[in-house]
mmCIF file of C-alpha atoms in Angstrom:
data_model
loop_
_atom_site.group_PDB
_atom_site.id
_atom_site.type_symbol
_atom_site.label_atom_id
_atom_site.label_comp_id
_atom_site.label_asym_id
_atom_site.label_seq_id
_atom_site.Cartn_x
_atom_site.Cartn_y
_atom_site.Cartn_z
ATOM 1 C CA MET A 28 197.135 -150.333 93.971
ATOM 2 C CA ASP A 29 194.587 -152.516 95.485
ATOM 3 C CA SER A 30 192.377 -151.126 98.376
ATOM 4 C CA GLY A 31 194.709 -152.819 100.692
ATOM 5 C CA SER A 32 197.732 -151.162 99.362
ATOM 6 C CA ILE A 33 195.836 -147.774 99.411
ATOM 7 C CA ALA A 34 194.825 -148.161 102.729
ATOM 8 C CA TRP A 35 198.047 -148.742 104.169
ATOM 9 C CA MET A 36 199.947 -145.978 101.916
ATOM 10 C CA LEU A 37 197.389 -143.480 103.482
ATOM 11 C CA VAL A 38 198.139 -144.609 106.886
ATOM 12 C CA ALA A 39 201.966 -144.555 106.304
ATOM 13 C CA SER A 40 201.376 -140.963 105.003
ATOM 14 C CA ALA A 41 199.906 -140.061 107.914
ATOM 15 C CA MET A 42 202.822 -141.622 109.964
ATOM 16 C CA VAL A 43 205.315 -140.204 108.237
ATOM 17 C CA LEU A 44 203.960 -136.393 108.988
ATOM 18 C CA PHE A 45 203.261 -137.698 112.692
ATOM 19 C CA MET A 46 207.072 -137.724 112.460
ATOM 20 C CA THR A 47 207.100 -133.718 112.126
ATOM 21 C CA PRO A 48 205.714 -133.025 115.634
ATOM 22 C CA GLY A 49 207.639 -136.023 116.887
ATOM 23 C CA LEU A 50 210.937 -133.960 115.906
ATOM 24 C CA ALA A 51 209.603 -131.239 117.132
ATOM 25 C CA PHE A 52 209.775 -132.719 120.793
ATOM 26 C CA PHE A 53 212.330 -134.652 120.127
ATOM 27 C CA TYR A 54 214.650 -131.109 119.062
ATOM 28 C CA GLY A 55 212.531 -129.116 121.176
ATOM 29 C CA GLY A 56 213.691 -131.032 124.694
ATOM 30 C CA LEU A 57 217.423 -130.808 123.972
ATOM 31 C CA VAL A 58 217.462 -126.805 123.638
ATOM 32 C CA ARG A 59 217.395 -124.871 126.272
ATOM 33 C CA ASN A 60 213.977 -123.686 128.274
ATOM 34 C CA ARG A 61 214.525 -120.032 126.382
ATOM 35 C CA ASN A 62 214.281 -121.666 123.162
ATOM 36 C CA ILE A 63 211.775 -124.330 123.074
ATOM 37 C CA VAL A 64 208.871 -122.305 121.434
ATOM 38 C CA SER A 65 211.297 -121.228 118.857
ATOM 39 C CA THR A 66 212.687 -124.937 117.947
ATOM 40 C CA ILE A 67 208.771 -126.182 118.148
ATOM 41 C CA MET A 68 208.358 -123.506 115.581
ATOM 42 C CA TYR A 69 210.735 -124.720 113.227
ATOM 43 C CA SER A 70 209.229 -127.523 112.529
ATOM 44 C CA PHE A 71 205.592 -126.737 112.720
ATOM 45 C CA ILE A 72 206.426 -124.289 109.698
ATOM 46 C CA SER A 73 208.178 -126.865 107.566
ATOM 47 C CA LEU A 74 204.566 -128.708 107.809
ATOM 48 C CA GLY A 75 203.199 -125.469 106.207
ATOM 49 C CA LEU A 76 205.931 -124.135 103.790
ATOM 50 C CA MET A 77 207.654 -127.128 102.441
ATOM 51 C CA SER A 78 203.685 -128.763 101.398
ATOM 52 C CA VAL A 79 203.060 -125.724 99.553
ATOM 53 C CA VAL A 80 206.645 -125.660 97.917
ATOM 54 C CA TRP A 81 206.202 -129.548 97.499
ATOM 55 C CA VAL A 82 202.543 -129.021 95.419
ATOM 56 C CA LEU A 83 203.791 -125.747 93.380
ATOM 57 C CA TRP A 84 207.341 -126.745 92.136
ATOM 58 C CA GLY A 85 208.863 -129.772 94.471
ATOM 59 C CA TYR A 86 206.702 -132.557 93.144
ATOM 60 C CA THR A 87 207.298 -132.229 89.543
ATOM 61 C CA LEU A 88 211.310 -131.082 89.885
ATOM 62 C CA ALA A 89 211.864 -134.696 91.550
ATOM 63 C CA PHE A 90 208.983 -136.416 89.765
ATOM 64 C CA GLY A 91 208.111 -134.756 86.487
ATOM 65 C CA GLU A 92 206.909 -136.788 83.371
ATOM 66 C CA GLY A 93 209.605 -136.359 80.507
ATOM 67 C CA GLY A 94 212.641 -134.894 82.666
ATOM 68 C CA ASN A 95 216.010 -135.983 81.903
ATOM 69 C CA SER A 96 218.691 -138.076 84.194
ATOM 70 C CA TYR A 97 218.875 -134.855 86.340
ATOM 71 C CA PHE A 98 215.876 -133.079 86.879
ATOM 72 C CA GLY A 99 212.035 -134.046 86.320
ATOM 73 C CA SER A 100 209.974 -131.649 84.321
ATOM 74 C CA PHE A 101 207.731 -128.727 85.145
ATOM 75 C CA GLU A 102 204.614 -130.897 83.352
ATOM 76 C CA ASN A 103 203.712 -131.828 86.803
ATOM 77 C CA PHE A 104 203.719 -128.074 88.355
ATOM 78 C CA ALA A 105 200.894 -127.515 90.633
ATOM 79 C CA LEU A 106 200.178 -131.065 90.586
ATOM 80 C CA ASN A 107 198.573 -131.192 87.326
ATOM 81 C CA GLY A 108 197.857 -134.262 86.054
ATOM 82 C CA ILE A 109 198.107 -135.910 89.180
ATOM 83 C CA ASP A 110 194.871 -137.434 89.038
ATOM 84 C CA THR A 111 194.776 -141.663 89.695
ATOM 85 C CA PRO A 112 194.760 -142.781 92.829
ATOM 86 C CA ASP A 113 197.742 -144.452 92.618
ATOM 87 C CA ASP A 114 199.917 -140.906 91.560
ATOM 88 C CA GLN A 115 197.635 -138.843 94.340
ATOM 89 C CA ILE A 116 198.963 -140.977 97.079
ATOM 90 C CA PHE A 117 202.444 -141.087 95.926
ATOM 91 C CA ALA A 118 202.557 -137.547 95.807
ATOM 92 C CA ILE A 119 200.858 -136.929 98.868
ATOM 93 C CA PHE A 120 203.552 -139.478 100.185
ATOM 94 C CA GLN A 121 206.507 -138.273 98.816
ATOM 95 C CA MET A 122 205.346 -134.726 100.109
ATOM 96 C CA MET A 123 205.845 -135.951 103.856
ATOM 97 C CA PHE A 124 209.520 -137.139 103.175
ATOM 98 C CA ALA A 125 209.604 -133.283 101.662
ATOM 99 C CA ILE A 126 208.524 -132.073 104.750
ATOM 100 C CA ILE A 127 210.493 -133.652 107.714
ATOM 101 C CA THR A 128 213.715 -133.442 105.450
ATOM 102 C CA PRO A 129 214.559 -129.849 106.048
ATOM 103 C CA ALA A 130 213.026 -130.043 109.447
ATOM 104 C CA LEU A 131 215.360 -132.343 110.422
ATOM 105 C CA VAL A 132 218.637 -129.971 108.890
ATOM 106 C CA VAL A 133 217.538 -127.012 111.722
ATOM 107 C CA GLY A 134 218.741 -129.256 114.654
ATOM 108 C CA ALA A 135 222.294 -128.280 113.493
ATOM 109 C CA PHE A 136 221.274 -124.152 113.944
ATOM 110 C CA VAL A 137 219.134 -123.551 117.282
ATOM 111 C CA GLU A 138 219.185 -121.205 119.801
ATOM 112 C CA ARG A 139 220.771 -118.626 117.056
ATOM 113 C CA ILE A 140 219.908 -118.166 113.793
ATOM 114 C CA LYS A 141 216.770 -115.625 112.001
ATOM 115 C CA PHE A 142 213.452 -117.192 111.455
ATOM 116 C CA SER A 143 213.486 -115.445 108.098
ATOM 117 C CA ALA A 144 216.796 -116.782 106.986
ATOM 118 C CA VAL A 145 215.328 -120.245 108.373
ATOM 119 C CA LEU A 146 212.046 -119.896 105.595
ATOM 120 C CA TRP A 147 214.594 -118.531 102.684
ATOM 121 C CA ILE A 148 217.111 -121.443 103.215
ATOM 122 C CA SER A 149 214.804 -124.366 103.893
ATOM 123 C CA GLY A 150 212.123 -123.680 100.772
ATOM 124 C CA LEU A 151 215.389 -122.885 98.103
ATOM 125 C CA TRP A 152 216.939 -125.785 99.551
ATOM 126 C CA LEU A 153 213.826 -128.185 98.783
ATOM 127 C CA LEU A 154 213.803 -126.979 95.433
ATOM 128 C CA LEU A 155 217.273 -126.803 94.664
ATOM 129 C CA VAL A 156 218.898 -129.890 96.857
ATOM 130 C CA TYR A 157 216.690 -131.720 98.107
ATOM 131 C CA ALA A 158 213.891 -132.494 94.534
ATOM 132 C CA PRO A 159 217.003 -132.602 92.001
ATOM 133 C CA VAL A 160 218.454 -135.443 94.340
ATOM 134 C CA THR A 161 215.353 -137.380 94.956
ATOM 135 C CA HIS A 162 214.982 -137.252 90.972
ATOM 136 C CA TRP A 163 218.432 -139.024 90.708
ATOM 137 C CA ILE A 164 217.471 -142.004 92.948
ATOM 138 C CA TRP A 165 214.101 -142.336 93.095
ATOM 139 C CA GLY A 166 212.728 -140.431 90.043
ATOM 140 C CA GLY A 167 214.404 -142.835 87.202
ATOM 141 C CA GLY A 168 217.532 -140.362 87.500
ATOM 142 C CA TRP A 169 221.113 -141.221 86.540
ATOM 143 C CA LEU A 170 221.943 -142.660 89.907
ATOM 144 C CA ALA A 171 218.957 -145.148 89.754
ATOM 145 C CA GLN A 172 220.100 -146.505 85.775
ATOM 146 C CA MET A 173 223.300 -147.252 87.628
ATOM 147 C CA GLY A 174 221.319 -149.540 89.887
ATOM 148 C CA LEU A 175 221.884 -147.636 93.649
ATOM 149 C CA GLN A 176 219.973 -148.925 96.414
ATOM 150 C CA ASP A 177 218.111 -146.345 98.481
ATOM 151 C CA PHE A 178 215.040 -147.762 100.113
ATOM 152 C CA ALA A 179 213.799 -145.143 102.280
ATOM 153 C CA GLY A 180 216.144 -142.099 101.976
ATOM 154 C CA GLY A 181 219.902 -142.872 103.011
ATOM 155 C CA LEU A 182 221.057 -140.210 100.759
ATOM 156 C CA VAL A 183 217.483 -138.281 99.674
ATOM 157 C CA VAL A 184 216.838 -137.649 103.580
ATOM 158 C CA HIS A 185 220.153 -138.458 105.817
ATOM 159 C CA LEU A 186 223.395 -137.540 103.947
ATOM 160 C CA ASN A 187 221.124 -134.323 102.543
ATOM 161 C CA CYS A 188 220.293 -133.640 106.203
ATOM 162 C CA GLY A 189 223.361 -134.140 107.452
ATOM 163 C CA MET A 190 225.728 -132.310 104.871
ATOM 164 C CA ALA A 191 223.429 -129.178 104.914
ATOM 165 C CA ALA A 192 223.709 -128.860 108.819
ATOM 166 C CA LEU A 193 227.421 -129.147 109.008
ATOM 167 C CA VAL A 194 227.509 -126.408 105.982
ATOM 168 C CA ILE A 195 225.034 -123.879 107.655
ATOM 169 C CA ALA A 196 226.655 -124.718 111.219
ATOM 170 C CA LYS A 197 229.595 -123.690 109.731
ATOM 171 C CA MET A 198 228.768 -120.367 108.455
ATOM 172 C CA LEU A 199 226.354 -119.873 110.764
ATOM 173 C CA GLY A 200 229.268 -119.776 113.932
ATOM 174 C CA SER A 201 229.035 -121.497 117.234
ATOM 175 C CA ARG A 202 226.536 -120.681 119.906
ATOM 176 C CA LYS A 203 228.071 -118.465 122.653
ATOM 177 C CA GLY A 204 230.190 -121.026 124.762
ATOM 178 C CA PHE A 205 230.485 -123.719 122.355
ATOM 179 C CA PRO A 206 231.848 -125.915 123.309
ATOM 180 C CA ASN A 207 233.195 -125.527 126.908
ATOM 181 C CA ASP A 208 229.551 -124.261 128.391
ATOM 182 C CA VAL A 209 226.995 -125.460 126.657
ATOM 183 C CA LYS A 210 223.718 -126.052 128.391
ATOM 184 C CA PRO A 211 222.254 -129.603 128.872
ATOM 185 C CA PRO A 212 218.938 -130.780 127.392
ATOM 186 C CA HIS A 213 216.670 -128.766 129.537
ATOM 187 C CA SER A 214 213.854 -131.947 129.174
ATOM 188 C CA PRO A 215 214.775 -135.416 128.843
ATOM 189 C CA ALA A 216 211.226 -136.317 129.066
ATOM 190 C CA LEU A 217 210.341 -134.411 125.958
ATOM 191 C CA VAL A 218 213.227 -136.158 123.936
ATOM 192 C CA PHE A 219 211.806 -139.376 125.307
ATOM 193 C CA VAL A 220 208.517 -138.391 123.675
ATOM 194 C CA GLY A 221 209.858 -136.925 120.528
ATOM 195 C CA ALA A 222 211.824 -140.224 120.007
ATOM 196 C CA ALA A 223 208.942 -142.601 121.029
ATOM 197 C CA MET A 224 206.632 -140.378 118.358
ATOM 198 C CA LEU A 225 209.602 -140.975 115.655
ATOM 199 C CA TRP A 226 209.881 -144.436 116.159
ATOM 200 C CA VAL A 227 206.135 -145.183 115.618
ATOM 201 C CA GLY A 228 206.267 -143.125 112.525
ATOM 202 C CA TRP A 229 209.361 -144.936 111.392
ATOM 203 C CA PHE A 230 207.587 -147.468 110.679
ATOM 204 C CA GLY A 231 205.585 -145.740 108.056
ATOM 205 C CA PHE A 232 208.528 -143.991 106.717
ATOM 206 C CA ASN A 233 210.575 -147.467 105.742
ATOM 207 C CA GLY A 234 207.141 -149.705 105.476
ATOM 208 C CA GLY A 235 205.196 -147.349 103.322
ATOM 209 C CA SER A 236 208.271 -146.792 101.063
ATOM 210 C CA ALA A 237 207.500 -150.484 99.729
ATOM 211 C CA LEU A 238 204.176 -148.292 98.148
ATOM 212 C CA ALA A 239 202.430 -151.841 98.957
ATOM 213 C CA ALA A 240 200.933 -153.695 101.763
ATOM 214 C CA ASP A 241 202.709 -156.863 101.566
ATOM 215 C CA GLY A 242 205.956 -158.847 102.529
ATOM 216 C CA ALA A 243 208.438 -156.108 101.556
ATOM 217 C CA ALA A 244 206.428 -153.698 103.947
ATOM 218 C CA GLY A 245 206.172 -156.117 106.670
ATOM 219 C CA MET A 246 210.118 -156.693 106.722
ATOM 220 C CA ALA A 247 211.021 -153.245 106.295
ATOM 221 C CA ILE A 248 209.150 -152.784 109.407
ATOM 222 C CA THR A 249 211.126 -155.716 111.111
ATOM 223 C CA VAL A 250 214.174 -154.969 110.148
ATOM 224 C CA THR A 251 213.715 -151.157 111.189
ATOM 225 C CA HIS A 252 212.718 -151.905 114.681
ATOM 226 C CA ILE A 253 215.422 -154.159 115.249
ATOM 227 C CA SER A 254 218.206 -152.078 114.412
ATOM 228 C CA ALA A 255 216.613 -149.134 116.373
ATOM 229 C CA ALA A 256 216.760 -151.206 119.754
ATOM 230 C CA THR A 257 220.054 -152.369 118.919
ATOM 231 C CA ALA A 258 221.475 -149.150 118.483
ATOM 232 C CA ALA A 259 219.711 -147.846 121.427
ATOM 233 C CA LEU A 260 221.295 -150.970 123.691
ATOM 234 C CA THR A 261 224.728 -149.809 121.802
ATOM 235 C CA TRP A 262 224.514 -146.318 122.347
ATOM 236 C CA MET A 263 223.394 -146.678 125.777
ATOM 237 C CA PHE A 264 226.097 -149.055 127.191
ATOM 238 C CA ILE A 265 228.895 -147.169 125.289
ATOM 239 C CA GLU A 266 227.613 -143.886 126.975
ATOM 240 C CA TRP A 267 227.414 -145.921 130.675
ATOM 241 C CA MET A 268 230.901 -147.339 130.346
ATOM 242 C CA SER A 269 232.410 -144.019 128.923
ATOM 243 C CA HIS A 270 230.544 -141.595 131.561
ATOM 244 C CA GLY A 271 229.734 -143.574 133.933
ATOM 245 C CA LYS A 272 225.509 -143.052 133.678
ATOM 246 C CA PRO A 273 223.177 -144.357 131.528
ATOM 247 C CA THR A 274 221.203 -141.301 130.287
ATOM 248 C CA LEU A 275 217.499 -140.964 128.574
ATOM 249 C CA VAL A 276 218.750 -138.464 126.372
ATOM 250 C CA GLY A 277 221.455 -140.804 125.171
ATOM 251 C CA ILE A 278 219.578 -143.812 124.602
ATOM 252 C CA ALA A 279 216.919 -141.822 122.393
ATOM 253 C CA THR A 280 219.790 -140.428 120.184
ATOM 254 C CA GLY A 281 220.814 -143.630 119.804
ATOM 255 C CA THR A 282 217.205 -145.086 118.650
ATOM 256 C CA ILE A 283 217.499 -142.181 116.110
ATOM 257 C CA ALA A 284 220.873 -143.242 115.090
ATOM 258 C CA GLY A 285 219.576 -146.991 114.747
ATOM 259 C CA LEU A 286 216.655 -145.912 112.688
ATOM 260 C CA ALA A 287 218.583 -143.466 110.206
ATOM 261 C CA THR A 288 221.301 -146.027 109.246
ATOM 262 C CA ILE A 289 218.626 -148.760 108.825
ATOM 263 C CA THR A 290 216.437 -146.862 106.240
ATOM 264 C CA PRO A 291 218.353 -147.123 103.081
ATOM 265 C CA ALA A 292 218.934 -151.130 103.889
ATOM 266 C CA SER A 293 215.273 -151.467 104.984
ATOM 267 C CA GLY A 294 213.866 -152.975 101.799
ATOM 268 C CA PHE A 295 217.309 -155.121 101.130
ATOM 269 C CA VAL A 296 218.436 -156.670 104.406
ATOM 270 C CA GLY A 297 217.112 -159.451 106.585
ATOM 271 C CA PRO A 298 217.131 -159.414 110.638
ATOM 272 C CA ILE A 299 221.107 -160.524 111.052
ATOM 273 C CA GLY A 300 221.859 -157.423 108.585
ATOM 274 C CA ALA A 301 219.684 -155.187 111.332
ATOM 275 C CA LEU A 302 221.509 -155.783 114.144
ATOM 276 C CA ILE A 303 224.546 -155.762 112.801
ATOM 277 C CA ILE A 304 223.705 -151.846 111.272
ATOM 278 C CA GLY A 305 221.977 -151.418 114.564
ATOM 279 C CA VAL A 306 225.530 -152.203 116.541
ATOM 280 C CA LEU A 307 227.700 -150.333 113.951
ATOM 281 C CA ALA A 308 225.281 -147.003 114.358
ATOM 282 C CA GLY A 309 225.168 -147.115 117.889
ATOM 283 C CA VAL A 310 228.844 -147.322 118.313
ATOM 284 C CA ILE A 311 230.253 -144.536 114.965
ATOM 285 C CA CYS A 312 227.082 -142.569 115.329
ATOM 286 C CA TYR A 313 228.193 -141.742 118.671
ATOM 287 C CA LYS A 314 231.910 -141.384 117.973
ATOM 288 C CA MET A 315 231.323 -139.152 115.484
ATOM 289 C CA CYS A 316 229.155 -136.868 117.675
ATOM 290 C CA GLY A 317 232.508 -135.935 119.511
ATOM 291 C CA ILE A 318 234.474 -135.901 116.655
ATOM 292 C CA ILE A 319 232.544 -133.173 114.989
ATOM 293 C CA LYS A 320 232.033 -130.658 118.117
ATOM 294 C CA ASN A 321 235.677 -131.632 119.865
ATOM 295 C CA GLN A 322 238.044 -132.181 117.008
ATOM 296 C CA TRP A 323 236.164 -130.257 114.130
ATOM 297 C CA LYS A 324 234.575 -127.297 116.174
ATOM 298 C CA ILE A 325 231.222 -127.307 113.968
ATOM 299 C CA ASP A 326 228.448 -126.495 116.311
ATOM 300 C CA ASP A 327 226.405 -128.826 115.221
ATOM 301 C CA ALA A 328 224.253 -128.261 118.115
ATOM 302 C CA LEU A 329 221.628 -131.587 118.086
ATOM 303 C CA ASP A 330 224.433 -133.802 115.958
ATOM 304 C CA VAL A 331 222.729 -133.808 112.681
ATOM 305 C CA MET A 332 225.497 -134.829 110.839
ATOM 306 C CA ALA A 333 227.020 -137.566 113.198
ATOM 307 C CA VAL A 334 223.079 -139.043 113.812
ATOM 308 C CA HIS A 335 221.632 -138.306 110.284
ATOM 309 C CA GLY A 336 224.475 -137.629 107.734
ATOM 310 C CA VAL A 337 226.647 -140.761 108.789
ATOM 311 C CA GLY A 338 224.071 -142.513 109.796
ATOM 312 C CA GLY A 339 222.647 -142.244 106.054
ATOM 313 C CA VAL A 340 225.934 -143.088 104.348
ATOM 314 C CA LEU A 341 226.420 -146.170 106.819
ATOM 315 C CA GLY A 342 223.586 -147.494 105.768
ATOM 316 C CA ILE A 343 224.099 -146.864 102.274
ATOM 317 C CA LEU A 344 227.353 -148.401 102.043
ATOM 318 C CA LEU A 345 226.277 -151.540 104.240
ATOM 319 C CA THR A 346 223.359 -152.268 101.975
ATOM 320 C CA ALA A 347 225.710 -153.604 99.374
ATOM 321 C CA PRO A 348 226.912 -156.992 101.838
ATOM 322 C CA LEU A 349 224.317 -157.287 103.935
ATOM 323 C CA GLY A 350 221.625 -156.783 101.001
ATOM 324 C CA SER A 351 223.443 -160.272 99.748
ATOM 325 C CA ALA A 352 221.874 -163.485 100.710
ATOM 326 C CA ALA A 353 225.183 -164.426 102.523
ATOM 327 C CA PHE A 354 224.519 -162.130 105.389
ATOM 328 C CA GLY A 355 220.753 -163.085 104.806
ATOM 329 C CA GLY A 356 219.682 -160.141 103.121
ATOM 330 C CA LEU A 357 216.933 -160.664 100.455
ATOM 331 C CA GLY A 358 219.696 -160.973 97.382
ATOM 332 C CA LEU A 359 217.721 -158.105 95.311
ATOM 333 C CA SER A 360 220.867 -156.388 93.650
ATOM 334 C CA GLU A 361 221.691 -157.308 90.142
ATOM 335 C CA GLN A 362 225.424 -156.582 90.937
ATOM 336 C CA THR A 363 227.996 -158.427 92.395
ATOM 337 C CA VAL A 364 228.533 -157.005 95.938
ATOM 338 C CA GLY A 365 231.744 -154.945 94.700
ATOM 339 C CA ASN A 366 229.984 -153.553 92.245
ATOM 340 C CA GLN A 367 226.950 -152.772 94.198
ATOM 341 C CA PHE A 368 229.367 -151.448 96.914
ATOM 342 C CA ILE A 369 231.364 -148.993 94.416
ATOM 343 C CA THR A 370 227.636 -147.658 92.968
ATOM 344 C CA GLN A 371 226.592 -146.919 96.674
ATOM 345 C CA LEU A 372 230.091 -145.173 97.037
ATOM 346 C CA ILE A 373 229.499 -143.225 93.928
ATOM 347 C CA GLY A 374 225.649 -141.998 94.904
ATOM 348 C CA VAL A 375 227.415 -140.776 98.685
ATOM 349 C CA ILE A 376 230.193 -138.493 96.533
ATOM 350 C CA ALA A 377 227.718 -136.988 94.303
ATOM 351 C CA VAL A 378 224.971 -136.761 96.875
ATOM 352 C CA GLY A 379 227.536 -135.199 98.997
ATOM 353 C CA LEU A 380 229.139 -132.802 96.768
ATOM 354 C CA TRP A 381 226.037 -131.570 95.252
ATOM 355 C CA CYS A 382 224.319 -130.861 98.847
ATOM 356 C CA LEU A 383 227.412 -128.837 99.874
ATOM 357 C CA ILE A 384 228.263 -127.047 97.218
ATOM 358 C CA ILE A 385 224.699 -125.834 96.686
ATOM 359 C CA THR A 386 224.051 -125.264 100.261
ATOM 360 C CA TRP A 387 227.099 -123.146 100.514
ATOM 361 C CA LEU A 388 225.748 -121.022 97.718
ATOM 362 C CA ILE A 389 222.215 -120.673 99.563
ATOM 363 C CA THR A 390 223.526 -119.570 102.728
ATOM 364 C CA LEU A 391 225.945 -117.201 100.843
ATOM 365 C CA ALA A 392 222.971 -115.638 99.297
ATOM 366 C CA VAL A 393 220.496 -115.399 102.498
ATOM 367 C CA LYS A 394 223.648 -114.193 104.703
ATOM 368 C CA SER A 395 224.397 -111.771 101.896
ATOM 369 C CA THR A 396 220.831 -110.740 102.057
ATOM 370 C CA ILE A 397 219.036 -110.492 104.975
ATOM 371 C CA GLY A 398 222.125 -112.176 107.006
ATOM 372 C CA LEU A 399 222.064 -115.454 109.372
ATOM 373 C CA ARG A 400 222.472 -114.678 112.752
ATOM 374 C CA VAL A 401 220.172 -113.116 115.386
ATOM 375 C CA ASN A 402 222.019 -110.215 117.619
ATOM 376 C CA ASP A 403 224.372 -110.851 120.730
ATOM 377 C CA ASP A 404 220.852 -109.785 122.942
ATOM 378 C CA GLN A 405 218.102 -112.035 121.219
ATOM 379 C CA GLU A 406 220.725 -114.813 121.599
ATOM 380 C CA THR A 407 221.122 -114.163 125.388
ATOM 381 C CA GLU A 408 217.519 -113.305 125.745
ATOM 382 C CA GLY A 409 216.395 -116.340 124.061
ATOM 383 C CA LEU A 410 214.770 -117.066 120.457
ATOM 384 C CA ASP A 411 211.349 -117.145 122.243
ATOM 385 C CA THR A 412 210.525 -113.942 123.360
ATOM 386 C CA SER A 413 213.086 -112.198 121.514
ATOM 387 C CA ILE A 414 211.634 -113.496 117.862
ATOM 388 C CA HIS A 415 208.000 -114.731 118.518
ATOM 389 C CA GLY A 416 206.910 -113.100 121.569
ATOM 390 C CA GLU A 417 206.306 -116.167 123.278
ATOM 391 C CA LYS A 418 207.531 -118.497 126.267
ATOM 392 C CA GLY A 419 207.492 -122.252 126.689
ATOM 393 C CA TYR A 420 207.450 -121.729 129.975
ATOM 394 C CA ASN A 421 205.542 -119.906 133.220
#
């Protein structure tokens, strides 16, 4: 990398790291006030635990030299051999993705899960689900060889975390009172602060995935912003027309839906594609929130699957047509639009099934050993005091 690209990648890495505290505020504002410390703790522990796991085993499983089409080798255990500036910067940038992806998952099971269960599930999930899928797509694995396009993590990050969220929420069970007596978010202001931090950090998330300070990074940031803004407006107007009032939580959630959906396409589409993605993200992710909770009866507490999982799939599939020059895209695919769509669909099915099965096995193992759920008294009292001995508010 030239010096300008090195500087940009260091800044982008810091911006992606900044997203995890943003996620802590976003999720923290959405829960009841007696669980804000617990919810923020999940993000903070991801900063520590995932960093260590990534250094020791995660990076080498994802990008280890000499691996096969499915897993990296162990040659880069504890970042052994990562000694050039380019390799070091790439490893630290990818570490930030490994930190925030498990942190996204916890939004599905807040307010009722054991802290020890979160630690075990998150650490094992990073190694057995996230790292292999990263190798398949970004590490030269079998999906990369097929020509799958996932610029910044529609499958690696968003479908992965959404599917894991759905599986764990189902196995854990619903919160008390779900679905008829679930309390509203206790702090829309915190939700806004978190969403704003995520919006800014996402420029590093998508723009940094160009791995250079160039026009590709500039376009990725441009379309990221367009999609976020469009989805925010779309969600707000749907909510306004459906319920009579536009809410701050609604427009913030719409923003995140737009950001998640543009992520895989951000290196391939142009402004027109970003507008289309933003509108569809606002409509489809909004509808899926209701379907998952009210029709499927799964207490995905903070809508991880509806916003991230569905958004990631939507963005992956839309990359095929909207990335073509006919829609103002960059035309980077070497396949026809139809063939590229099939490749994208194969990626969705493969990643979705792998994540579902392995997450189920991990969660089953943890449930059978240390257990998943806090007791009724702890859930009623709130996890802040019963688990952590602290209060978010006096």
